[in-house]
Amino acid sequence: MLAQTPPMGWNSWNTFGWDISEELIKGTADIWNDLGLLDAGYQYLVIDDCWSLKERDKNGYLVPDPNKFPNGMKAVADYVHSKGLKFGIYSCAGTMTCAGHPSSLEHEFADAQTFADWGVDFLKYDYCYKPHNIPGHILYKRMGMALRNSGRDILFSACNWGSDNCHEWIRSTGAHMFRSTGDIQDNWESIKNIALSQWNKEFYSAPYCYNDIDMLVVGMYGKGNVALGGCSDEEYKTHFSLWCIMNSPLMIGCDIRSMNEATHSILTNKEVIALNQDPEGRQAYSMEQWNNSDVKIYIKPMTDGSFGIGFFNMGDSDGEGSLQFWDIGLTASSGYGLHFRDLWEHEDVGVFTENYTCKLKPHHCKVFRARLVKTK
Ligand code: GLA
């Protein structure tokens, strides 16, 4: 079974857009394990749009662009597999992909078979140029059915940006993850807007079909295809923490071949990733503070009875986060408190009863694992 926990990997789009090649994919696969990415849980190496020629061949099959992939896609997939990774590719439910390449409408079974024959393990399926006369859920059901009958386990990553209330029907199409937002950009406004757009929609994410709030921009620093501005490392930390606690799939979007130490330590923070990869996949719930503070609080119930607790200052001035334990079901009279471990500082902070309060600079966050302890 696929996607018991949120899928993790890398996708070419955020940094490279149309500028992709066998050399890029091999170079990315080569360095993956040296960086400890597989060990941290990243498994899927995914090629996004612009990998094919603009026309199908005379028999109606998709053709990898020979200038970019001179040895075809099976060779690329084999290479990726030889590194212990899984290989992903991209198509679209409409009449063309978003960048104008052939897509899979009316070719669903043939394309699913082509992908299976190449050794594809993951298909991102976009929504551009959707035909008006066919409802979106039918388009995804078609490809969901074709993939499940292709003879290969292929993770189905739906990408319709939350259109047509897809959170209500996407699970029934067989999709394992679904984009619920427009495209991310490498700047704080975009991260903030995406995170806040999910307020009260968190409950649609669950094992085998996760709410995907788009690929990560951590480590892009304003370079690449969606790099419009760039962020500071603290902002990237907040971005990563939000995506982890909100159960989003984690698809790296920077050029991992040149990532710096700060990026590496964010993307491989195993204590934060553990929140994201908790086996029960319970979605975090969000909590407004009584004073309408810009500091948002997320609580994620974990399989072992502990909680992931994140404080996120989404505002542009210093803020304070205060969690009243009563609000998560822990009363003062229970005789229990919470032991807090800081997942970015990697240190135990202590035991608190009744509440926990922290101050946060603009765009900063604090993320904890809190465990119940007897205090009386
Ligand atoms: C859409 C998707 C992006 C990316 C591009 C490719 O915009 O939302 O994630 O796949 O298409 O053209």
CSV table of C-alpha atoms and ligand atoms in Angstrom, one decimal:
chain,number,residue,atom,x,y,z
A,1,MET,CA,0.0,0.0,0.0
A,2,LEU,CA,1.3,3.4,-0.9
A,3,ALA,CA,1.3,6.7,1.0
A,4,GLN,CA,0.7,5.3,4.5
A,5,THR,CA,2.6,8.4,5.5
A,6,PRO,CA,3.0,11.6,3.5
A,7,PRO,CA,5.2,10.9,0.4
A,8,MET,CA,8.7,12.5,0.5
A,9,GLY,CA,11.1,13.2,-2.4
A,10,TRP,CA,12.4,15.8,-4.8
A,11,ASN,CA,10.7,17.4,-7.8
A,12,SER,CA,12.4,19.3,-10.7
A,13,TRP,CA,9.8,22.1,-11.2
A,14,ASN,CA,10.6,24.7,-8.5
A,15,THR,CA,14.2,25.2,-9.5
A,16,PHE,CA,14.5,23.8,-13.0
A,17,GLY,CA,11.2,24.3,-14.8
A,18,TRP,CA,11.7,23.3,-18.5
A,19,ASP,CA,15.5,23.0,-18.1
A,20,ILE,CA,15.7,19.3,-17.2
A,21,SER,CA,17.9,16.5,-18.5
A,22,GLU,CA,19.2,13.1,-17.9
A,23,GLU,CA,22.4,14.7,-16.6
A,24,LEU,CA,20.4,16.7,-14.0
A,25,ILE,CA,18.5,13.7,-12.8
A,26,LYS,CA,21.5,11.4,-12.6
A,27,GLY,CA,23.5,14.1,-10.8
A,28,THR,CA,20.6,14.5,-8.3
A,29,ALA,CA,20.4,10.8,-7.8
A,30,ASP,CA,24.2,10.5,-7.3
A,31,ILE,CA,24.3,12.9,-4.4
A,32,TRP,CA,21.0,11.9,-2.7
A,33,ASN,CA,22.5,9.3,-0.5
A,34,ASP,CA,25.7,11.2,0.3
A,35,LEU,CA,23.4,13.9,1.7
A,36,GLY,CA,21.5,11.3,3.8
A,37,LEU,CA,18.2,12.1,2.1
A,38,LEU,CA,17.0,8.6,1.7
A,39,ASP,CA,17.9,8.0,5.4
A,40,ALA,CA,15.8,11.0,6.3
A,41,GLY,CA,12.9,9.5,4.4
A,42,TYR,CA,13.1,11.2,0.9
A,43,GLN,CA,12.5,8.5,-1.6
A,44,TYR,CA,10.8,9.8,-4.8
A,45,LEU,CA,12.8,11.6,-7.5
A,46,VAL,CA,10.2,13.2,-9.7
A,47,ILE,CA,10.6,14.8,-13.1
A,48,ASP,CA,7.9,17.5,-13.6
A,49,ASP,CA,6.5,19.1,-16.8
A,50,CYS,CA,8.5,19.5,-20.1
A,51,TRP,CA,10.2,16.1,-20.3
A,52,SER,CA,8.4,15.0,-23.6
A,53,LEU,CA,8.4,16.1,-27.2
A,54,LYS,CA,5.4,18.4,-28.1
A,55,GLU,CA,3.9,15.6,-30.3
A,56,ARG,CA,3.1,12.0,-29.6
A,57,ASP,CA,4.7,9.4,-32.0
A,58,LYS,CA,2.7,8.0,-35.0
A,59,ASN,CA,1.3,5.2,-32.8
A,60,GLY,CA,0.1,7.7,-30.2
A,61,TYR,CA,2.7,7.2,-27.6
A,62,LEU,CA,4.5,9.9,-25.5
A,63,VAL,CA,8.1,10.5,-26.5
A,64,PRO,CA,10.8,11.7,-24.1
A,65,ASP,CA,12.6,14.7,-25.6
A,66,PRO,CA,15.8,13.2,-27.1
A,67,ASN,CA,17.8,16.4,-26.5
A,68,LYS,CA,17.0,16.2,-22.8
A,69,PHE,CA,16.8,12.4,-22.3
A,70,PRO,CA,18.9,10.9,-25.1
A,71,ASN,CA,18.6,7.4,-23.7
A,72,GLY,CA,14.9,7.4,-23.1
A,73,MET,CA,13.1,7.2,-19.7
A,74,LYS,CA,13.6,3.6,-18.9
A,75,ALA,CA,17.4,4.3,-18.7
A,76,VAL,CA,16.7,7.2,-16.3
A,77,ALA,CA,14.3,5.1,-14.2
A,78,ASP,CA,16.8,2.3,-14.0
A,79,TYR,CA,19.6,4.7,-12.9
A,80,VAL,CA,17.3,6.2,-10.2
A,81,HIS,CA,16.4,2.7,-9.0
A,82,SER,CA,20.0,1.7,-8.9
A,83,LYS,CA,20.5,4.3,-6.1
A,84,GLY,CA,17.7,2.8,-4.1
A,85,LEU,CA,15.2,5.6,-5.0
A,86,LYS,CA,11.9,5.6,-6.7
A,87,PHE,CA,11.2,7.4,-9.9
A,88,GLY,CA,8.4,9.8,-10.7
A,89,ILE,CA,7.1,11.5,-13.8
A,90,TYR,CA,4.4,14.0,-14.8
A,91,SER,CA,1.3,14.2,-17.0
A,92,CYS,CA,-2.0,16.1,-17.1
A,93,ALA,CA,-5.7,15.4,-17.1
A,94,GLY,CA,-6.5,18.1,-19.7
A,95,THR,CA,-5.8,18.5,-23.4
A,96,MET,CA,-2.2,19.7,-22.8
A,97,THR,CA,0.1,19.9,-19.8
A,98,CYS,CA,0.4,23.3,-18.2
A,99,ALA,CA,3.6,24.0,-20.3
A,100,GLY,CA,1.9,22.9,-23.5
A,101,HIS,CA,3.2,19.3,-23.9
A,102,PRO,CA,0.9,16.3,-24.7
A,103,SER,CA,-1.1,15.1,-21.8
A,104,SER,CA,-3.0,12.0,-21.0
A,105,LEU,CA,-6.7,12.8,-21.8
A,106,GLU,CA,-8.1,10.0,-23.8
A,107,HIS,CA,-4.7,8.2,-23.6
A,108,GLU,CA,-5.0,7.2,-19.9
A,109,PHE,CA,-4.6,3.4,-20.2
A,110,ALA,CA,-1.8,3.6,-22.9
A,111,ASP,CA,0.1,6.2,-20.9
A,112,ALA,CA,-0.3,4.4,-17.6
A,113,GLN,CA,1.1,1.3,-19.4
A,114,THR,CA,4.0,3.3,-20.9
A,115,PHE,CA,4.9,4.6,-17.4
A,116,ALA,CA,4.7,1.2,-15.9
A,117,ASP,CA,6.9,-0.2,-18.7
A,118,TRP,CA,9.5,2.5,-18.0
A,119,GLY,CA,9.5,1.7,-14.3
A,120,VAL,CA,7.7,4.8,-13.1
A,121,ASP,CA,6.7,4.7,-9.4
A,122,PHE,CA,4.9,8.0,-9.0
A,123,LEU,CA,2.7,10.1,-11.4
A,124,LYS,CA,2.0,13.8,-10.8
A,125,TYR,CA,-1.2,14.5,-12.6
A,126,ASP,CA,-2.0,18.1,-13.4
A,127,TYR,CA,-5.3,19.9,-14.3
A,128,CYS,CA,-4.5,22.5,-17.0
A,129,TYR,CA,-6.6,22.7,-20.2
A,130,LYS,CA,-9.3,20.7,-18.5
A,131,PRO,CA,-12.2,19.8,-21.0
A,132,HIS,CA,-15.4,21.6,-19.9
A,133,ASN,CA,-17.6,18.7,-20.7
A,134,ILE,CA,-16.0,16.1,-18.4
A,135,PRO,CA,-16.1,16.6,-14.6
A,136,GLY,CA,-12.7,16.7,-12.8
A,137,HIS,CA,-13.5,13.7,-10.6
A,138,ILE,CA,-14.1,11.6,-13.8
A,139,LEU,CA,-10.7,12.7,-15.2
A,140,TYR,CA,-8.9,11.6,-12.0
A,141,LYS,CA,-10.9,8.4,-11.7
A,142,ARG,CA,-9.9,7.5,-15.3
A,143,MET,CA,-6.2,7.8,-14.5
A,144,GLY,CA,-6.6,6.3,-11.1
A,145,MET,CA,-8.1,3.2,-12.6
A,146,ALA,CA,-5.5,3.0,-15.4
A,147,LEU,CA,-2.6,3.2,-12.9
A,148,ARG,CA,-4.1,0.6,-10.6
A,149,ASN,CA,-4.4,-1.8,-13.6
A,150,SER,CA,-0.9,-1.1,-15.0
A,151,GLY,CA,0.7,-4.0,-13.1
A,152,ARG,CA,2.9,-1.7,-11.2
A,153,ASP,CA,2.5,0.2,-7.9
A,154,ILE,CA,2.4,3.8,-9.0
A,155,LEU,CA,1.7,6.5,-6.5
A,156,PHE,CA,-0.9,8.9,-7.9
A,157,SER,CA,-0.3,12.5,-7.1
A,158,ALA,CA,-3.2,14.7,-8.1
A,159,CYS,CA,-2.6,18.3,-8.8
A,160,ASN,CA,-5.7,20.3,-9.3
A,161,TRP,CA,-4.9,23.2,-6.9
A,162,GLY,CA,-8.0,22.6,-4.7
A,163,SER,CA,-10.3,23.4,-7.6
A,164,ASP,CA,-13.9,22.1,-7.8
A,165,ASN,CA,-13.9,21.2,-4.0
A,166,CYS,CA,-11.5,18.4,-4.8
A,167,HIS,CA,-11.0,17.6,-1.1
A,168,GLU,CA,-14.5,16.2,-1.1
A,169,TRP,CA,-14.0,13.7,-4.0
A,170,ILE,CA,-10.3,13.2,-4.6
A,171,ARG,CA,-9.9,10.2,-2.2
A,172,SER,CA,-12.4,8.2,-4.2
A,173,THR,CA,-10.3,8.6,-7.4
A,174,GLY,CA,-7.5,6.5,-5.9
A,175,ALA,CA,-5.2,9.5,-5.6
A,176,HIS,CA,-2.6,9.2,-2.8
A,177,MET,CA,-2.0,12.9,-2.4
A,178,PHE,CA,-3.8,16.0,-3.8
A,179,ARG,CA,-2.7,19.6,-4.3
A,180,SER,CA,-5.1,21.9,-2.5
A,181,THR,CA,-3.3,25.2,-3.3
A,182,GLY,CA,-2.1,27.2,-6.2
A,183,ASP,CA,1.6,27.2,-7.0
A,184,ILE,CA,4.1,28.1,-4.3
A,185,GLN,CA,6.7,30.8,-4.9
A,186,ASP,CA,10.0,31.2,-3.1
A,187,ASN,CA,9.0,34.1,-0.8
A,188,TRP,CA,7.4,34.5,2.6
A,189,GLU,CA,4.1,35.9,1.4
A,190,SER,CA,3.5,32.8,-0.6
A,191,ILE,CA,4.4,30.5,2.2
A,192,LYS,CA,2.2,32.4,4.6
A,193,ASN,CA,-0.8,32.6,2.2
A,194,ILE,CA,-0.6,28.8,1.5
A,195,ALA,CA,-0.5,27.9,5.2
A,196,LEU,CA,-3.3,30.3,6.1
A,197,SER,CA,-5.4,29.1,3.2
A,198,GLN,CA,-5.6,25.7,4.9
A,199,TRP,CA,-7.1,27.0,8.1
A,200,ASN,CA,-10.1,24.6,9.0
A,201,LYS,CA,-9.4,22.4,5.9
A,202,GLU,CA,-6.9,20.3,7.8
A,203,PHE,CA,-9.2,17.4,8.3
A,204,TYR,CA,-9.2,16.2,4.7
A,205,SER,CA,-5.7,14.8,5.0
A,206,ALA,CA,-5.3,11.2,6.1
A,207,PRO,CA,-3.3,8.0,5.4
A,208,TYR,CA,-3.3,6.9,1.8
A,209,CYS,CA,-4.4,10.3,0.5
A,210,TYR,CA,-2.7,13.4,1.9
A,211,ASN,CA,-3.4,17.1,1.4
A,212,ASP,CA,-0.4,18.4,-0.6
A,213,ILE,CA,0.2,22.1,0.0
A,214,ASP,CA,2.9,22.1,-2.7
A,215,MET,CA,6.6,21.5,-3.1
A,216,LEU,CA,9.1,23.0,-0.7
A,217,VAL,CA,11.1,26.1,-1.5
A,218,VAL,CA,13.6,25.5,1.3
A,219,GLY,CA,17.1,26.4,0.1
A,220,MET,CA,16.2,28.1,-3.1
A,221,TYR,CA,17.3,31.6,-1.9
A,222,GLY,CA,15.7,33.4,-4.8
A,223,LYS,CA,17.2,31.2,-7.6
A,224,GLY,CA,15.2,29.1,-10.0
A,225,ASN,CA,11.9,28.7,-11.8
A,226,VAL,CA,9.5,29.8,-8.9
A,227,ALA,CA,12.1,31.9,-7.1
A,228,LEU,CA,10.5,35.2,-6.7
A,229,GLY,CA,12.3,36.9,-3.8
A,230,GLY,CA,13.8,34.1,-1.7
A,231,CYS,CA,13.5,33.7,2.1
A,232,SER,CA,15.8,33.7,5.1
A,233,ASP,CA,16.8,30.5,6.8
A,234,GLU,CA,14.4,31.2,9.7
A,235,GLU,CA,11.6,31.6,7.2
A,236,TYR,CA,12.5,28.3,5.5
A,237,LYS,CA,12.5,26.7,9.0
A,238,THR,CA,9.0,28.0,9.6
A,239,HIS,CA,7.9,26.8,6.1
A,240,PHE,CA,9.3,23.3,6.6
A,241,SER,CA,7.8,23.1,10.1
A,242,LEU,CA,4.4,24.1,8.9
A,243,TRP,CA,4.5,21.5,6.0
A,244,CYS,CA,5.6,18.8,8.5
A,245,ILE,CA,3.0,19.5,11.2
A,246,MET,CA,0.3,19.9,8.6
A,247,ASN,CA,1.0,16.4,7.1
A,248,SER,CA,1.9,17.7,3.7
A,249,PRO,CA,3.9,15.5,1.4
A,250,LEU,CA,7.5,16.8,1.5
A,251,MET,CA,8.9,17.3,-2.0
A,252,ILE,CA,12.2,19.2,-2.0
A,253,GLY,CA,12.4,21.9,-4.6
A,254,CYS,CA,15.9,23.3,-4.4
A,255,ASP,CA,19.0,22.1,-6.3
A,256,ILE,CA,20.3,19.5,-3.9
A,257,ARG,CA,23.6,19.3,-5.7
A,258,SER,CA,24.6,22.6,-4.3
A,259,MET,CA,22.6,22.9,-1.1
A,260,ASN,CA,24.3,24.6,1.8
A,261,GLU,CA,24.6,23.4,5.4
A,262,ALA,CA,21.6,25.4,6.7
A,263,THR,CA,19.3,24.0,4.0
A,264,HIS,CA,20.6,20.5,4.7
A,265,SER,CA,20.0,20.7,8.4
A,266,ILE,CA,16.5,22.0,7.9
A,267,LEU,CA,15.5,19.3,5.3
A,268,THR,CA,17.0,16.5,7.4
A,269,ASN,CA,15.8,17.5,10.8
A,270,LYS,CA,14.6,14.0,11.8
A,271,GLU,CA,12.7,15.2,14.9
A,272,VAL,CA,10.6,17.5,12.8
A,273,ILE,CA,10.2,15.0,10.0
A,274,ALA,CA,9.0,12.5,12.6
A,275,LEU,CA,5.9,14.7,13.2
A,276,ASN,CA,5.1,14.5,9.5
A,277,GLN,CA,5.8,10.7,9.2
A,278,ASP,CA,3.8,9.6,12.2
A,279,PRO,CA,2.2,6.3,11.2
A,280,GLU,CA,-1.4,7.2,12.2
A,281,GLY,CA,-1.2,10.3,10.0
A,282,ARG,CA,-3.6,12.3,12.2
A,283,GLN,CA,-3.9,15.9,11.0
A,284,ALA,CA,-2.8,18.7,13.2
A,285,TYR,CA,-5.6,21.0,14.4
A,286,SER,CA,-5.2,24.7,14.5
A,287,MET,CA,-5.9,27.1,17.3
A,288,GLU,CA,-6.6,30.8,17.3
A,289,GLN,CA,-5.4,32.7,20.3
A,290,TRP,CA,-8.0,34.7,22.3
A,291,ASN,CA,-6.2,37.9,21.5
A,292,ASN,CA,-6.2,37.3,17.7
A,293,SER,CA,-2.4,37.2,17.7
A,294,ASP,CA,-0.6,36.5,14.5
A,295,VAL,CA,1.0,33.6,16.3
A,296,LYS,CA,-0.8,30.5,15.1
A,297,ILE,CA,-0.7,27.3,17.0
A,298,TYR,CA,-0.9,23.8,15.6
A,299,ILE,CA,-1.3,20.6,17.7
A,300,LYS,CA,-0.7,17.2,16.1
A,301,PRO,CA,-1.8,14.2,18.1
A,302,MET,CA,0.8,11.4,17.7
A,303,THR,CA,0.5,7.7,17.6
A,304,ASP,CA,2.4,7.3,20.9
A,305,GLY,CA,0.1,9.7,22.8
A,306,SER,CA,2.5,12.6,22.6
A,307,PHE,CA,1.8,15.8,20.7
A,308,GLY,CA,3.6,17.9,18.1
A,309,ILE,CA,3.0,21.5,19.1
A,310,GLY,CA,4.0,24.3,16.8
A,311,PHE,CA,3.9,28.1,17.4
A,312,PHE,CA,4.2,30.1,14.2
A,313,ASN,CA,4.5,33.9,14.0
A,314,MET,CA,2.9,34.7,10.7
A,315,GLY,CA,2.9,38.4,11.4
A,316,ASP,CA,5.5,41.1,10.7
A,317,SER,CA,6.1,42.2,14.3
A,318,ASP,CA,7.2,40.4,17.5
A,319,GLY,CA,4.5,38.1,18.8
A,320,GLU,CA,3.7,35.9,21.7
A,321,GLY,CA,2.2,32.4,21.6
A,322,SER,CA,0.4,31.0,24.6
A,323,LEU,CA,-1.2,27.6,24.7
A,324,GLN,CA,-3.7,26.9,27.4
A,325,PHE,CA,-3.5,23.1,28.0
A,326,TRP,CA,-7.2,23.1,28.9
A,327,ASP,CA,-7.8,23.8,25.2
A,328,ILE,CA,-6.2,20.5,24.2
A,329,GLY,CA,-8.1,18.5,26.8
A,330,LEU,CA,-5.6,18.6,29.7
A,331,THR,CA,-7.1,20.1,32.9
A,332,ALA,CA,-5.2,21.5,35.8
A,333,SER,CA,-6.8,19.0,38.1
A,334,SER,CA,-5.7,15.9,36.1
A,335,GLY,CA,-2.4,15.7,37.9
A,336,TYR,CA,-0.5,15.7,34.5
A,337,GLY,CA,1.7,18.2,32.8
A,338,LEU,CA,3.5,18.3,29.5
A,339,HIS,CA,7.2,17.8,29.1
A,340,PHE,CA,8.4,19.9,26.1
A,341,ARG,CA,11.3,19.0,23.8
A,342,ASP,CA,12.4,21.7,21.4
A,343,LEU,CA,12.7,20.0,17.9
A,344,TRP,CA,14.9,22.7,16.4
A,345,GLU,CA,17.2,23.2,19.4
A,346,HIS,CA,17.2,19.5,20.0
A,347,GLU,CA,16.9,20.0,23.7
A,348,ASP,CA,14.5,19.2,26.5
A,349,VAL,CA,12.9,22.4,27.8
A,350,GLY,CA,11.1,21.2,30.9
A,351,VAL,CA,7.7,20.3,32.3
A,352,PHE,CA,4.8,22.8,32.2
A,353,THR,CA,1.4,22.7,33.8
A,354,GLU,CA,-1.7,24.6,32.7
A,355,ASN,CA,0.0,26.6,29.9
A,356,TYR,CA,3.1,27.2,27.8
A,357,THR,CA,4.0,30.7,26.5
A,358,CYS,CA,6.8,31.8,24.2
A,359,LYS,CA,7.9,34.9,22.4
A,360,LEU,CA,8.6,34.8,18.6
A,361,LYS,CA,10.3,37.2,16.2
A,362,PRO,CA,8.4,37.9,12.9
A,363,HIS,CA,8.1,34.8,10.7
A,364,HIS,CA,9.9,32.6,13.4
A,365,CYS,CA,8.5,29.4,14.9
A,366,LYS,CA,9.0,27.0,17.7
A,367,VAL,CA,8.2,23.4,17.4
A,368,PHE,CA,8.0,20.9,20.2
A,369,ARG,CA,7.2,17.3,21.0
A,370,ALA,CA,5.2,17.3,24.2
A,371,ARG,CA,4.7,14.2,26.3
A,372,LEU,CA,2.4,13.8,29.3
A,373,VAL,CA,4.1,13.4,32.6
A,374,LYS,CA,2.6,13.0,36.1
A,375,THR,CA,3.1,16.1,38.2
A,376,LYS,CA,1.3,15.1,41.4
B,1,GLA,C1,1.2,23.5,-12.6
B,1,GLA,C2,1.5,22.8,-11.3
B,1,GLA,C3,3.0,23.0,-11.0
B,1,GLA,C4,3.9,22.5,-12.1
B,1,GLA,C5,3.5,23.2,-13.4
B,1,GLA,C6,4.2,22.6,-14.6
B,1,GLA,O1,1.3,24.9,-12.5
B,1,GLA,O2,0.7,23.3,-10.3
B,1,GLA,O3,3.3,22.3,-9.8
B,1,GLA,O4,3.7,21.1,-12.2
B,1,GLA,O5,2.1,23.1,-13.6
B,1,GLA,O6,3.9,23.2,-15.8
